[in-house]
XYZ file of C-alpha atoms in Angstrom:
210
model
C 55.769 -279.372 126.142
C 52.810 -277.546 127.690
C 50.838 -278.764 130.699
C 47.902 -279.665 128.454
C 50.184 -281.675 126.163
C 51.627 -283.536 129.156
C 48.129 -284.277 130.399
C 47.114 -285.589 126.979
C 50.231 -287.741 126.701
C 49.700 -289.188 130.170
C 46.060 -289.999 129.359
C 47.165 -291.799 126.195
C 49.783 -293.886 127.997
C 47.679 -294.673 131.068
C 45.200 -297.328 129.851
C 46.250 -300.965 129.836
C 45.145 -303.203 126.979
C 44.606 -306.919 126.582
C 47.000 -309.008 124.522
C 44.298 -309.282 121.853
C 43.957 -305.499 121.657
C 47.718 -305.078 121.371
C 47.879 -307.624 118.525
C 44.928 -306.009 116.734
C 46.479 -302.557 117.088
C 49.771 -303.812 115.634
C 47.958 -305.493 112.734
C 45.993 -302.310 112.043
C 49.185 -300.329 111.653
C 50.692 -302.993 109.392
C 47.642 -302.731 107.115
C 47.623 -298.932 107.118
C 44.487 -298.660 109.236
C 44.366 -295.942 111.887
C 42.781 -297.516 114.996
C 41.258 -295.549 117.845
C 43.868 -294.440 120.360
C 44.399 -296.223 123.663
C 42.542 -293.556 125.614
C 39.544 -293.714 123.291
C 39.588 -297.520 123.415
C 39.464 -297.273 127.209
C 36.553 -294.835 126.986
C 34.666 -297.248 124.741
C 35.253 -300.103 127.194
C 34.129 -297.976 130.118
C 31.131 -296.569 128.312
C 29.723 -299.979 127.430
C 30.240 -301.146 131.019
C 28.701 -297.993 132.476
C 25.684 -298.078 130.171
C 25.365 -301.870 130.417
C 25.105 -301.958 126.645
C 23.849 -305.284 125.329
C 23.306 -304.523 121.643
C 26.144 -302.624 119.976
C 26.542 -301.516 116.356
C 29.814 -300.408 114.809
C 30.383 -298.728 111.458
C 33.994 -299.415 110.465
C 35.263 -302.717 111.834
C 38.865 -302.277 110.774
C 40.543 -305.392 112.161
C 38.776 -305.257 115.511
C 40.527 -302.781 117.821
C 37.324 -300.876 118.557
C 35.214 -304.023 118.636
C 37.460 -305.671 121.214
C 37.292 -302.497 123.287
C 33.503 -302.342 123.106
C 33.148 -305.966 124.220
C 35.923 -305.970 126.822
C 33.799 -305.626 129.976
C 30.361 -306.798 128.789
C 30.306 -310.573 128.551
C 26.731 -310.833 127.304
C 26.770 -308.024 124.726
C 26.490 -308.655 120.997
C 28.273 -306.643 118.304
C 27.010 -305.910 114.801
C 29.973 -304.522 112.870
C 29.965 -303.221 109.296
C 33.097 -303.064 107.135
C 33.409 -302.311 103.432
C 36.900 -303.823 103.002
C 36.751 -307.622 102.683
C 40.393 -308.106 103.687
C 39.947 -306.133 106.888
C 36.846 -308.117 107.786
C 38.672 -311.428 107.255
C 41.444 -310.284 109.570
C 38.879 -309.110 112.126
C 37.217 -312.538 112.203
C 40.578 -314.064 113.093
C 41.277 -311.385 115.703
C 37.938 -311.938 117.437
C 38.310 -315.707 117.317
C 41.813 -315.574 118.787
C 40.476 -313.283 121.536
C 38.007 -316.017 122.490
C 34.863 -314.102 121.561
C 32.125 -316.581 120.562
C 30.777 -316.242 117.034
C 27.269 -316.036 118.518
C 28.148 -312.611 119.930
C 29.239 -311.249 116.558
C 27.490 -310.249 113.360
C 30.189 -309.081 110.959
C 28.732 -307.599 107.778
C 30.698 -306.829 104.629
C 29.250 -303.905 102.728
C 28.620 -300.192 102.455
C 27.195 -298.956 105.751
C 24.804 -296.625 103.927
C 23.193 -299.718 102.411
C 23.326 -301.829 105.573
C 22.185 -299.352 108.243
C 18.691 -298.808 106.756
C 18.066 -302.570 107.107
C 18.768 -302.625 110.857
C 15.912 -302.472 113.349
C 14.946 -299.038 114.618
C 15.581 -298.260 118.274
C 17.261 -301.609 118.859
C 20.847 -300.666 119.799
C 22.240 -299.377 123.063
C 25.380 -297.928 121.496
C 26.425 -297.103 117.939
C 30.043 -296.334 117.020
C 30.749 -294.378 113.829
C 34.345 -294.809 112.675
C 34.311 -294.981 108.884
C 34.453 -292.655 105.864
C 34.318 -289.206 107.514
C 32.897 -287.521 104.424
C 29.699 -289.553 104.912
C 29.469 -288.849 108.630
C 26.185 -286.926 108.523
C 24.497 -289.733 106.596
C 25.821 -292.314 109.057
C 24.620 -290.206 111.958
C 21.106 -289.878 110.541
C 20.787 -293.665 110.391
C 22.514 -294.153 113.745
C 20.053 -291.878 115.496
C 17.266 -294.056 114.160
C 18.650 -297.401 115.288
C 19.839 -296.336 118.749
C 17.252 -296.569 121.522
C 16.202 -293.557 123.602
C 18.834 -293.261 126.326
C 21.401 -294.961 124.128
C 24.421 -293.237 122.641
C 26.222 -292.616 119.375
C 30.010 -292.319 119.629
C 32.177 -290.611 117.008
C 35.976 -290.859 117.400
C 38.270 -288.581 115.422
C 36.172 -285.539 116.296
C 39.090 -283.145 115.788
C 40.091 -284.582 112.377
C 43.795 -284.452 113.262
C 43.501 -280.901 114.535
C 41.727 -279.564 111.454
C 38.298 -278.987 113.030
C 39.530 -276.163 115.314
C 41.571 -274.662 112.459
C 39.473 -272.105 110.511
C 41.770 -272.480 107.511
C 40.925 -276.188 107.103
C 38.054 -276.504 104.607
C 38.285 -280.095 103.349
C 35.116 -282.165 103.024
C 35.756 -284.488 105.982
C 36.572 -281.615 108.333
C 33.491 -279.696 107.273
C 31.310 -282.780 107.798
C 32.540 -283.047 111.380
C 31.967 -279.336 111.984
C 28.444 -279.675 110.580
C 27.714 -282.587 112.920
C 29.088 -280.703 115.935
C 26.915 -277.705 115.086
C 23.859 -279.863 114.477
C 23.978 -281.714 117.782
C 24.871 -278.589 119.770
C 21.563 -277.047 118.716
C 19.424 -280.169 119.185
C 17.091 -280.511 122.167
C 16.836 -284.250 121.476
C 20.536 -284.982 122.058
C 22.936 -284.539 124.968
C 26.423 -284.065 123.504
C 29.852 -284.466 125.105
C 33.132 -283.647 123.359
C 36.289 -285.115 124.881
C 39.888 -284.234 123.905
C 41.016 -287.850 124.312
C 43.038 -289.124 121.366
C 41.968 -287.211 118.265
C 38.773 -286.200 120.023
C 35.687 -288.271 120.732
C 32.111 -287.033 120.459
C 29.536 -288.883 122.549
C 25.865 -288.227 121.829
C 23.037 -289.487 124.012
C 19.623 -289.781 122.404
C 17.234 -288.307 124.936
C 13.897 -289.929 125.704
C 11.173 -289.237 123.170
């Protein structure tokens, strides 16, 4: 194992998680959902605390691993979370309830994010997490950039697409969508971009002031 691999492994094992996060992670795996890794979950928790995010939007609820992470250190934040799979959303409601998160802090929406996002208020979110169908990533991002406030951020886990993004031979649609997003934001003067190797990669994009 190389030094970089040891560093990555240590970073993945380092973060502690709440009992609710552990249960949600286990349930995700039972249902065949790939949740964000422990290191990315910790980054989400820290990012919301650091930015003092109060209004958070999530595309891809799963059963709540990311949502629990986003809300972990911000007691007065609200989460709007969009999920296309009804079964996953039902499980997420139970997960959030068992974690003691009041229903008033949650707006869980069943539906296609491409239909829901255009109905959300522009510039009204402090943080937007995109963790759904990767082939539609550019469309999600276009809407996310509209609903996040100046100074707010858009977070995209899975930025390496299981190692395919750095591999020139990988040409599948999801990988190409991620490459296109990385190229787009790298050239934009309206966005500050940060790419972290945590987990399967996490791309954090800050919308600069207008």
